[in-house]
Coordinates of C-alpha atoms in Angstrom, one line a residue:
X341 CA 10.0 37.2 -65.3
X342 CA 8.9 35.6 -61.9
X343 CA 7.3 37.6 -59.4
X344 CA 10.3 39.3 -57.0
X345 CA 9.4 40.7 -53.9
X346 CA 11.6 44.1 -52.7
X347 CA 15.0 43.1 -51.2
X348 CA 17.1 45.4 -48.9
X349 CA 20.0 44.3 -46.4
X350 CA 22.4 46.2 -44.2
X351 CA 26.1 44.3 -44.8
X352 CA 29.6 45.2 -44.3
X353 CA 31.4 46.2 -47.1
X354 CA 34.9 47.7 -47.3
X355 CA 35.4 51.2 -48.9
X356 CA 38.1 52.6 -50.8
X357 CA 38.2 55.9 -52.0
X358 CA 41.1 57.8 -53.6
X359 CA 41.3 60.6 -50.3
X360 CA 40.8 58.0 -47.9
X361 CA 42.2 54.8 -46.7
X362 CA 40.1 51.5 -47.2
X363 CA 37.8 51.4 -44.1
X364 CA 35.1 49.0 -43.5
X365 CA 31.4 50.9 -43.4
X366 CA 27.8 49.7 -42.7
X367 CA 26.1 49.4 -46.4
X368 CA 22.1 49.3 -47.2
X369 CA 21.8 47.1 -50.2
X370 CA 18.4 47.6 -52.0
X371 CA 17.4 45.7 -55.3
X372 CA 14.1 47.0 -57.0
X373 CA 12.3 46.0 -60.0
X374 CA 11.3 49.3 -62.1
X375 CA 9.1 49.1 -65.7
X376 CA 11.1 50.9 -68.5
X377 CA 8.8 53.4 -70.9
X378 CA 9.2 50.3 -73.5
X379 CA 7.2 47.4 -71.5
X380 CA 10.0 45.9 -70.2
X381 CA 11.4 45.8 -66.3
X382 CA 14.7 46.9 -65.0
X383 CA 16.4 45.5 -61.9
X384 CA 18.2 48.5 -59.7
X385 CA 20.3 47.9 -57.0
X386 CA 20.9 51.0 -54.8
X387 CA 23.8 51.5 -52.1
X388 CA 23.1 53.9 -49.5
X389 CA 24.5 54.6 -45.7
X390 CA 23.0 55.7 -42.6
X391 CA 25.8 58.0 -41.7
X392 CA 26.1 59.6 -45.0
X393 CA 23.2 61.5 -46.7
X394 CA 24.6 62.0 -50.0
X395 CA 26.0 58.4 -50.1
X396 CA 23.5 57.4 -53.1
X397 CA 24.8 55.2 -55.4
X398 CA 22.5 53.3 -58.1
X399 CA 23.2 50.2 -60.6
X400 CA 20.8 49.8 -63.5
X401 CA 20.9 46.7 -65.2
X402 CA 18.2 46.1 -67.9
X403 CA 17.3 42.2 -69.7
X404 CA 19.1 43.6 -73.3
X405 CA 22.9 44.7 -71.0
X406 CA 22.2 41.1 -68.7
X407 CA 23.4 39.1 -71.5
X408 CA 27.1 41.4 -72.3
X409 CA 27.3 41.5 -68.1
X410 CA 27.3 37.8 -67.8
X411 CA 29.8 36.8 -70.7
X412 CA 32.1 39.2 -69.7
X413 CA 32.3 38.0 -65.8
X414 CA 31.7 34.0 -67.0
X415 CA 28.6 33.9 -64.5
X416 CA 27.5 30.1 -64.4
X417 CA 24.1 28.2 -65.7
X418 CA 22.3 29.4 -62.5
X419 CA 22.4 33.2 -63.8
X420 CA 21.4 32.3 -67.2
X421 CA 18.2 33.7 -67.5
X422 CA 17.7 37.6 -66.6
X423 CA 14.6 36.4 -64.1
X424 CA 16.9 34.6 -61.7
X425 CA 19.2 37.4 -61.4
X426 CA 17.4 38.9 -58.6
X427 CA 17.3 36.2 -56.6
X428 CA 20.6 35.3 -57.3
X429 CA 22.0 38.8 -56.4
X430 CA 19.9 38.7 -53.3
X431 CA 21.1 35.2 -52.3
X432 CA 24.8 36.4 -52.6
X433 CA 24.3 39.3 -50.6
X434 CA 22.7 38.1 -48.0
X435 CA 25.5 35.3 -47.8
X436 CA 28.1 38.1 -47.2
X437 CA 26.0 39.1 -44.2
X438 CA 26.0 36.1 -43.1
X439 CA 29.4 34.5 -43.5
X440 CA 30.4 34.5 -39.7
X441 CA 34.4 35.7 -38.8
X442 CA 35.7 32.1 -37.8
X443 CA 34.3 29.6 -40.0
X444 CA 35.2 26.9 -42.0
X445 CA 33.6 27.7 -45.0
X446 CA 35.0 30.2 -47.3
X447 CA 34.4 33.6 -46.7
X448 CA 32.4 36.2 -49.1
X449 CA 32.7 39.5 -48.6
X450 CA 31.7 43.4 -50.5
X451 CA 34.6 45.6 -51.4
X452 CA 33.3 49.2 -53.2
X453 CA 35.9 51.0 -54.7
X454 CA 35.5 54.9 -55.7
X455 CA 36.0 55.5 -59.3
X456 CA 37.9 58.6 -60.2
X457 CA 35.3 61.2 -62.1
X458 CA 33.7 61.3 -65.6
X459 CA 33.8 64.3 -67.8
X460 CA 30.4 65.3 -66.6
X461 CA 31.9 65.1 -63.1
X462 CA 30.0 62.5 -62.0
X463 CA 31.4 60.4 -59.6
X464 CA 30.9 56.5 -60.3
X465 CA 31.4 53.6 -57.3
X466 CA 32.3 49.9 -58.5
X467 CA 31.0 46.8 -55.9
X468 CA 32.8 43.3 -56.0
X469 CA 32.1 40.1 -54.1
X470 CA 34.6 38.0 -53.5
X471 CA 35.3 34.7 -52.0
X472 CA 38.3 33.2 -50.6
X473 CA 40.3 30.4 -52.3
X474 CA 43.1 28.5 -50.8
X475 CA 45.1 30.5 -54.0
X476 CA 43.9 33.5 -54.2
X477 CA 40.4 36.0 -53.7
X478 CA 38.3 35.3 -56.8
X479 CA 35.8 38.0 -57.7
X480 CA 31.9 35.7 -57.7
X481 CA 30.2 39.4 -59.1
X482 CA 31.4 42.6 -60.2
X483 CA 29.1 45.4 -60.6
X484 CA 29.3 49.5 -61.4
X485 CA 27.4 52.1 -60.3
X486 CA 26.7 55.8 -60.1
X487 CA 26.6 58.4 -58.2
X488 CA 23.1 60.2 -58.0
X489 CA 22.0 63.4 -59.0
X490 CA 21.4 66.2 -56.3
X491 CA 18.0 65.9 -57.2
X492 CA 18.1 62.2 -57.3
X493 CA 19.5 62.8 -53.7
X494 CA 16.6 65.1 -52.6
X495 CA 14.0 62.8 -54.0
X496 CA 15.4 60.0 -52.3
X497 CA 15.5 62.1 -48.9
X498 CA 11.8 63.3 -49.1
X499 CA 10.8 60.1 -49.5
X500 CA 12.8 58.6 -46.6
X501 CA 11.4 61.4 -44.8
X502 CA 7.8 60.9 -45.7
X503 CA 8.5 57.4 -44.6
X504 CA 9.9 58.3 -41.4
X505 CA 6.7 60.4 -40.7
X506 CA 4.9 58.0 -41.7
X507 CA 6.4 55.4 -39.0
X508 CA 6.5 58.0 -36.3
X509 CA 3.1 58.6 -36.5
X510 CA 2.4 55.1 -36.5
X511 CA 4.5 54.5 -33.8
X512 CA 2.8 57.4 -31.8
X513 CA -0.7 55.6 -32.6
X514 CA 0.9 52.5 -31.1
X515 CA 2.2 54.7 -28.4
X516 CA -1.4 56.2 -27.4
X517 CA -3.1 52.9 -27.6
X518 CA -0.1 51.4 -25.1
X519 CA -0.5 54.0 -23.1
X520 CA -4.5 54.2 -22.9
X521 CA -4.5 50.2 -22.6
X522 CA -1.3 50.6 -19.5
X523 CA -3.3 53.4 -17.8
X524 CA -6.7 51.2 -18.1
X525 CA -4.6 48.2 -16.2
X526 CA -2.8 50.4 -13.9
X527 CA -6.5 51.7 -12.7
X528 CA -7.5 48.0 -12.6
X529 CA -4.1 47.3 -10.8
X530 CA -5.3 49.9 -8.6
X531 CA -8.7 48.4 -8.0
X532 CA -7.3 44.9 -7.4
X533 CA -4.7 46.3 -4.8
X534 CA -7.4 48.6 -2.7
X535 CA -9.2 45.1 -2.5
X536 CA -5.9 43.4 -1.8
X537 CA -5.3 46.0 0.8
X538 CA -8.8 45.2 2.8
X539 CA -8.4 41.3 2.2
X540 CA -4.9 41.9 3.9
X541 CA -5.5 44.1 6.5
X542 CA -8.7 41.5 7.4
X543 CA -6.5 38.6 7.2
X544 CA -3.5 40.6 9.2
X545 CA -6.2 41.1 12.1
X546 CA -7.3 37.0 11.8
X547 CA -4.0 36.1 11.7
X548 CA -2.8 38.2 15.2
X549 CA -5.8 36.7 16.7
X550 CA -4.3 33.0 15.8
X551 CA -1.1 34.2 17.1
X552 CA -2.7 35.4 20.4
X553 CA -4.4 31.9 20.3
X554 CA -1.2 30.0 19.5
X555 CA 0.6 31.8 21.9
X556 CA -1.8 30.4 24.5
X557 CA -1.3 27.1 23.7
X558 CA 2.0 27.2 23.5
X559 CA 2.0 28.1 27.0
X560 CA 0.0 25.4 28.0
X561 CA 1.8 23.0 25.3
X562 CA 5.1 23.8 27.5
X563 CA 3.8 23.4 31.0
X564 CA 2.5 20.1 29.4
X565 CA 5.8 19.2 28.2
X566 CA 7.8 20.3 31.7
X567 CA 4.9 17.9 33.6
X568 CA 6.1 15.3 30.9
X569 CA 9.7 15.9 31.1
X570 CA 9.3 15.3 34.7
X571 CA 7.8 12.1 34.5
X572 CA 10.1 10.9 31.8
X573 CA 12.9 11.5 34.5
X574 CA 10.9 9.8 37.2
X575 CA 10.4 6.7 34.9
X576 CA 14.0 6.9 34.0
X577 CA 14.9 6.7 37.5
X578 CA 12.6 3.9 37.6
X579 CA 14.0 2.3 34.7
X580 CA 17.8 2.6 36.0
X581 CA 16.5 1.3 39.5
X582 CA 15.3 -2.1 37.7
X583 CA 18.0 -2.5 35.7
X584 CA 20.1 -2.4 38.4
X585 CA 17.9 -4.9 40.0
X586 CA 17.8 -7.2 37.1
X587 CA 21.7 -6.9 37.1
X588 CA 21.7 -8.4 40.1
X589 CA 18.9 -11.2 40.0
X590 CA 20.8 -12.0 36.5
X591 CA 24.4 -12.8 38.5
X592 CA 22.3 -14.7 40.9
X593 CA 20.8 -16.5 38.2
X594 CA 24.0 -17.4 36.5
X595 CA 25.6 -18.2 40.0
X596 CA 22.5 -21.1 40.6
X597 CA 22.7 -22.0 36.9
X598 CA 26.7 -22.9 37.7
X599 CA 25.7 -24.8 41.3
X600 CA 22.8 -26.6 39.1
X601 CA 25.5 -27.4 36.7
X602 CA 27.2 -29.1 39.2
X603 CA 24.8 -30.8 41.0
X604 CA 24.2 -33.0 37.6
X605 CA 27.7 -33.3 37.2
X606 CA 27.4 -35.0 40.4
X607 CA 24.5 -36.2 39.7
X608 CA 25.7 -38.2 36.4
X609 CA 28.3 -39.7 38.3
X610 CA 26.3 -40.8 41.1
X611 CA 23.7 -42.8 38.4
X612 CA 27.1 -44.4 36.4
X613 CA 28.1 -45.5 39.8
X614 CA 24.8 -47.0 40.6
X615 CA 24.4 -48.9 37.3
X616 CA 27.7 -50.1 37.5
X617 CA 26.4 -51.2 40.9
X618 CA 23.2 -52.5 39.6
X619 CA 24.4 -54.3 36.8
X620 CA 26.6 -56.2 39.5
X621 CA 24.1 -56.9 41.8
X622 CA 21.9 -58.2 38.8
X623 CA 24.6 -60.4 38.3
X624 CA 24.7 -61.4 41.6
X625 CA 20.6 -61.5 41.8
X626 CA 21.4 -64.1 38.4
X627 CA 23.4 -66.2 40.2
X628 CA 21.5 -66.8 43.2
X629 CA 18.0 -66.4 40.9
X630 CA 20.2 -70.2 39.3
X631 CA 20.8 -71.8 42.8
X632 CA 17.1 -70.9 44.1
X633 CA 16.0 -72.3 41.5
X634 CA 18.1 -75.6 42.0
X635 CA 17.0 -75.6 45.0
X636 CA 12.9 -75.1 44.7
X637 CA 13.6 -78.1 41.9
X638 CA 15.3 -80.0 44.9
X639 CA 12.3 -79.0 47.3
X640 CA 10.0 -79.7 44.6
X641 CA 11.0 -83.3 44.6
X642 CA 10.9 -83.4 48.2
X643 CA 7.4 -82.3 49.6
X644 CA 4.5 -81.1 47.7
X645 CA 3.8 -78.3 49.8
X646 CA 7.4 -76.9 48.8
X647 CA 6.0 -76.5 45.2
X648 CA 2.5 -75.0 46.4
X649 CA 4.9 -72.3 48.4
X650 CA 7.0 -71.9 45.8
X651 CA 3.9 -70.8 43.2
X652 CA 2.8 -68.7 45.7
X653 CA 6.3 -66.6 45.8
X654 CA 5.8 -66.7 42.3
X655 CA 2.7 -65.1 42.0
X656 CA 3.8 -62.2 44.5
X657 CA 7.2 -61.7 42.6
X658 CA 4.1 -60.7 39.8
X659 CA 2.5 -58.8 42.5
X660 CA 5.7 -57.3 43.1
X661 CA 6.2 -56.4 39.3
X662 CA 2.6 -55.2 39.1
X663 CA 3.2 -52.8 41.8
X664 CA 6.2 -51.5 40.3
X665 CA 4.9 -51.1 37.3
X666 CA 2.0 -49.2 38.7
X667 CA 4.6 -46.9 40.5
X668 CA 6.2 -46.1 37.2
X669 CA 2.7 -45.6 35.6
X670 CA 2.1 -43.1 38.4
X671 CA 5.4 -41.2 38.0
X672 CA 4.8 -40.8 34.4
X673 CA 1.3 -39.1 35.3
X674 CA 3.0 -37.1 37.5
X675 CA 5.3 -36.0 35.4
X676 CA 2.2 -34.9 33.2
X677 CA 0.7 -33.2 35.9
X678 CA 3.5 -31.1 36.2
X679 CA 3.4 -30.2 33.1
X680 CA 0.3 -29.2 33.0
X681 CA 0.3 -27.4 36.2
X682 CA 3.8 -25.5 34.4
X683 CA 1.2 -24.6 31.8
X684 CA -1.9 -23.2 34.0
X685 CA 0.6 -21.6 36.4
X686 CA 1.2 -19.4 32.9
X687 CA -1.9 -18.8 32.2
X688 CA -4.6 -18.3 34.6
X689 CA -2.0 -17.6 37.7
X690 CA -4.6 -14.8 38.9
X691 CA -7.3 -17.0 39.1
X692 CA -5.8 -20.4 41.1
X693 CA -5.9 -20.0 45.0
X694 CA -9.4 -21.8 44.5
X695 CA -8.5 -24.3 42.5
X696 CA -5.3 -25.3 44.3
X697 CA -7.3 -25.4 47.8
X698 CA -9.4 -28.1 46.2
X699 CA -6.4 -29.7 44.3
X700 CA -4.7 -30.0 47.9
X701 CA -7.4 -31.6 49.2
X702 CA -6.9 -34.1 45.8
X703 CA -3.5 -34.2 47.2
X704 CA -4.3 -34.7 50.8
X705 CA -6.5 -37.6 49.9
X706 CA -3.7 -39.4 47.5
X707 CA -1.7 -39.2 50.3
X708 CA -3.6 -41.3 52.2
X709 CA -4.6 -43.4 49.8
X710 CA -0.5 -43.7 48.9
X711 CA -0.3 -44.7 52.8
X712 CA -2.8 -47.3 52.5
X713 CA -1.3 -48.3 49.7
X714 CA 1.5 -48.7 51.3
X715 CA 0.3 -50.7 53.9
X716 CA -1.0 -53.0 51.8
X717 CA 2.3 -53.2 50.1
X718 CA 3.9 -53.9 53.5
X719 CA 1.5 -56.5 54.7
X720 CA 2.2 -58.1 51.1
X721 CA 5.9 -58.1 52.6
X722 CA 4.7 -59.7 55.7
X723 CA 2.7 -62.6 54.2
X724 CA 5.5 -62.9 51.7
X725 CA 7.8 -63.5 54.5
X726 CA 6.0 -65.6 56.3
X727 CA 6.0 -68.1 53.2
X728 CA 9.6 -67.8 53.8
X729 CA 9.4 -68.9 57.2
X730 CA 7.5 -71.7 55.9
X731 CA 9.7 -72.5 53.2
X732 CA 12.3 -72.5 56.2
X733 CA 10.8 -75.2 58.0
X734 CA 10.3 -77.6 55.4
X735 CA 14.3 -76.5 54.2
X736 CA 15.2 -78.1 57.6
X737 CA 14.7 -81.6 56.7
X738 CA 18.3 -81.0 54.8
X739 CA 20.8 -79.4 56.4
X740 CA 23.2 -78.9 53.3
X741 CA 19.7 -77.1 51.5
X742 CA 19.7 -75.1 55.2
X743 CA 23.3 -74.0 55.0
X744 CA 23.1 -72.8 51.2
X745 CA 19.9 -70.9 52.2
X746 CA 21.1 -69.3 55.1
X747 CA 24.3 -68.0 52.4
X748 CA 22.2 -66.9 50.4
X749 CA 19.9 -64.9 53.0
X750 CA 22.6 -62.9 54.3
X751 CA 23.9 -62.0 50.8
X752 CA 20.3 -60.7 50.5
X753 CA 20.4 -58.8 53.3
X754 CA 23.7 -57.1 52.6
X755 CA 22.1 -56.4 49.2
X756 CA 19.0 -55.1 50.3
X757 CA 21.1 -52.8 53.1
X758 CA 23.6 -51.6 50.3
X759 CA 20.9 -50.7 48.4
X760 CA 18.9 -48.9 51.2
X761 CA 21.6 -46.5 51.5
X762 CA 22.3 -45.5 47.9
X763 CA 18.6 -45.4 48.0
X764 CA 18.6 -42.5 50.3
X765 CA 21.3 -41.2 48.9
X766 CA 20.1 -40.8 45.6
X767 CA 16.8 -39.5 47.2
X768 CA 18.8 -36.8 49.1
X769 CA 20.3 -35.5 45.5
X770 CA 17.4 -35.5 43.8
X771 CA 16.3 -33.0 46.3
X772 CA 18.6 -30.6 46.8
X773 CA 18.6 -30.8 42.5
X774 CA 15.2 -29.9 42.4
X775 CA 15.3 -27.4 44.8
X776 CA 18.3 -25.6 42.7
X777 CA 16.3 -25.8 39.6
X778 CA 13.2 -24.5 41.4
X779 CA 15.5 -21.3 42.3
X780 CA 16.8 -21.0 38.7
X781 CA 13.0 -20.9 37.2
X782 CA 11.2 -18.6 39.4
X783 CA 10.5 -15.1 38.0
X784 CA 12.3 -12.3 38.9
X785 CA 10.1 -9.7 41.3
X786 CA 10.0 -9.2 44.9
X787 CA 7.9 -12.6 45.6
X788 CA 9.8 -15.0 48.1
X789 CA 10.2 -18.3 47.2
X790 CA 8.8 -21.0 49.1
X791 CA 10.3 -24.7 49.7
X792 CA 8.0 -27.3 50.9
X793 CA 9.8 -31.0 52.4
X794 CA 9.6 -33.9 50.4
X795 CA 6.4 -35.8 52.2
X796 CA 7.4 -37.8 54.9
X797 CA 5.1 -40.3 54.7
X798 CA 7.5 -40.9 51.4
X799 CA 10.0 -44.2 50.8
X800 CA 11.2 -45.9 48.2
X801 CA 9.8 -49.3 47.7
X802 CA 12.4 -52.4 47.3
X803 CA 11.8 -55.4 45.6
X804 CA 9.9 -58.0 47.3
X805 CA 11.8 -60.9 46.2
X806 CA 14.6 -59.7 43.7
X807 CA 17.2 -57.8 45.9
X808 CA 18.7 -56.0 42.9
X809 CA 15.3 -54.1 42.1
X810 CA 15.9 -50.5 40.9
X811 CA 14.5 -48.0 43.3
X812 CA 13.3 -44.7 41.7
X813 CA 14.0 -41.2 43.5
X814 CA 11.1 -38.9 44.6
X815 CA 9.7 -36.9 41.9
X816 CA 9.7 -33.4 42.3
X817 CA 6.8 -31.4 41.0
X818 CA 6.2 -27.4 40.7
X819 CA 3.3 -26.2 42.4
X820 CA 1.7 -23.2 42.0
X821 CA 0.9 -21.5 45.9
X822 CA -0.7 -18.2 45.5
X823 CA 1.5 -17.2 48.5
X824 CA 4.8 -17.9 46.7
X825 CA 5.2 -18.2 43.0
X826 CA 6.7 -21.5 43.3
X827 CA 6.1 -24.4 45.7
X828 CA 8.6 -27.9 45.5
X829 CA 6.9 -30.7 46.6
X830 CA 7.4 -34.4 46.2
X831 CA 5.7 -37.1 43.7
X832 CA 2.7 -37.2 46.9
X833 CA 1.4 -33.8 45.5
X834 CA -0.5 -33.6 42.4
X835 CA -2.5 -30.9 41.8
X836 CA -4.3 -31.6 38.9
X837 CA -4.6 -34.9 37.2
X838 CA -5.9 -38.3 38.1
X839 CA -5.4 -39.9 41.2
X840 CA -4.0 -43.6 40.5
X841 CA -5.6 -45.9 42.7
X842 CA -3.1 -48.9 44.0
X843 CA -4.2 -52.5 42.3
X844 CA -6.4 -54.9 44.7
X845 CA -4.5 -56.7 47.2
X846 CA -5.2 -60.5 46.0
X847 CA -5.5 -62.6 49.2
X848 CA -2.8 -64.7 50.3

């Protein structure tokens, strides 16, 4: 037989006796392993209850009875041998404990039923398992047992009650080493919180003087915020105030945008007028360009002289070219000069009432050098003309050549007139343009802004010999005054950039 270790369980079972209605009870199962005076081992199963002292009720089932038992109730292969029946006894009891109320699986339970009495008058209990079947309750074990003796009984009590003392005065052992080991930790517990107690009461004092500390600068913290509150509402005022005023230099702005807006409206119609114009006159200037040169081929023919003179206008209408071009040259450097003046007025705006004395000194000397230039251009004219005179004279000797010159020196004049004015129209747009785009540019602030005149010393220069030559308007160029942010002045000012000289007057 197998080594079996003692088994006992508490299970409930359901008890029937003949005085009493079946009522379910609380039942200590315990299976022992006894030797018998022969060498052999008994198994004994013993039922006993809490609540009942002389509920004692024993089974003893010996290896020679197992084989009768097992036949009788058809126990399967599992019980076969006498060595499992332990385990298998103890596995089906404790499966009875188990088996939960509401489950699936089929339920096992212990029903003991009371016996009536032998002839000895000893009482005898018998104990069945059972299972539920979809059919029927089928009995898995049936086993009978019997009643104890009174000295059986006894026996059985003094040795519960042996084992009672016997746990009692373990448990008071227990008890006493709990209690020495709880009042060693509540004197450590003691120790640890009188140390507690000073660490607190030194960190109660620390901590009032931080909150005396805090409370001070708390108080200087918010007379340091009511100084800053102030001065958030005096910047806000501040704020509001320049908002207000950049409202108002905005509408401005957008009023002068909406006048600049029309002024190149007008502007655009004025220029398609004068090409229109131009491109008539050229037509004209074409025309006449075909009879002149008839003529100079009739001259030619005629005197010598005629052709020298005629070279010679020749050579000035270069001139004349030259000088234009030189103008344009001039007007494009100006333009860069603005620019660049636009760019330094940006950057070093601090540091340029030096500079700009010296650069209106540049400016005053281009002026006059522009005036002699001028002169030159004008005496140019007057030499020019005067080889018109002669070319006059020696047009005399025909009078139909006299007549068609004479036509064609009026229509020059009325050309050169026409052109004068639209000339000085134009100029006079270009000014009052510039001056409207000065206004929308300048930066907002409290600085005035100062206008200066186109120079006077200023004209547009006509062509020499081609009527129809294109005059171009004054230039207007932003100059940077350290009295006023922005200056206008005409294409005689440049501050910075080179002066451009006028070409050598070739002599006549």
């Amino acid at each position: 037989m197998p080594p079996f270790n003692q088994f006992k369980i508490a299970v409930s079972a359901l008890l029937s006796r003949s005085s009493e209605q079946r009522r379910e009870v609380r039942i200590d199962v315990a299976v022992v392993i006894e030797p018998t005076s022969s060498g052999q081992k008994d198994v004994v199963v013993r039922l006993t209850r809490e609540d009942d002292a002389q509920f004692l009720y024993a089974a003893r089932i010996s290896e020679d009875n197992y084989g009768s038992l097992r036949k009788e109730q058809g126990l399967g292969q599992h019980w076969h041998e006498f060595s499992n029946f332990p385990a298998m006894f103890s596995g089906l009891i404790e499966k009875c404990a188990s088996t939960p109320e509401k489950s699936d699986q089929p339920k096992r339970w212990m029903q003991l039923t009371e016996l009536p009495k032998e002839l000895n008058g000893q009482s005898s209990l018998k104990m069945e398992i059972l299972q539920t079947t979809e059919v029927k309750p089928v009995i898995l074990l049936a086993l009978s047992f019997v009643a104890a003796t009174d000295a059986q009984i006894k026996d059985y009590l003094t040795s519960k009650l042996t084992n009672l003392k016997q746990k009692l005065s373990l448990l008071d052992k227990d008890k006493k080493l709990q209690l020495t080991a709880a009042k060693e930790t509540i004197e450590h517990l003691n120790e640890k919180l009188k140390t507690q107690e000073v660490d607190s009461n030194e960190r109660i004092s620390a901590l009032q003087k931080e909150k005396e500390t805090a409370l001070t600068k708390v108080g200087e913290l918010e007379r340091e915020r009511e100084l800053l509150e102030r001065e958030v509402n005096e910047k806000c005022s501040e704020c509001d105030d320049l908002q207000y005023e950049k409202e108002q230099y905005l509408k401005e702005i957008d009023e002068l945008k909406s006048c600049l807006l029309a002024e190149k409206e007008l502007n655009r119609r004025l220029q398609e007028e004068l090409d229109v114009e131009r491109s008539k006159e050229e037509e004209s200037a074409a025309r006449l360009g075909d009879e002149l040169d008839g003529l100079k081929v009739e001259l030619r023919k005629k005197n010598l002289l005629c052709i020298n003179q005629q070279r010679e206008i020749s050579r000035l209408i270069q001139l004349e070219k030259d000088l234009k071009h030189d103008l344009k040259l001039q007007e494009g450097e100006t333009q860069k000069g603005v620019e660049i003046i636009q760019k330094m007025m940006r950057r070093e705006r601090a540091a340029k009432s030096e500079k700009i004395r010296a650069e209106n000194d540049q400016v005053s000397l281009r002026d006059e050098k522009l005036k002699s230039m001028e002169g030159e251009y004008e005496a140019v004219k007057a030499d020019l003309a005067l080889v018109r005179a002669d070319l006059e004279k020696l047009q005399s000797e025909n009078k139909q050549l006299i007549e068609k010159c004479t036509v064609l020196s009026t229509e020059k004049e009325d050309l050169s007139a026409s052109l004068r004015a639209k000339n000085k129209a134009l100029a006079d747009l270009y000014h009052s343009s510039r001056q409207a785009t000065a206004l929308a540019i300048s930066p907002l602030g409290p600085y005035p802004i100062a206008v200066h005149n186109v120079s006077p010393s200023y004209r547009p220069v006509l062509g020499l010999h081609n009527p129809t030559a294109a005059t171009s308007p004054p230039t207007m160029l932003l100059h940077h005054d350290p009295v006023s942010p922005i200056s206008l002045r005409g294409t005689s000012t440049t501050p910075s950039g080179p002066i451009i000289r006028p070409p050598n007057r070739p002599n006549v």
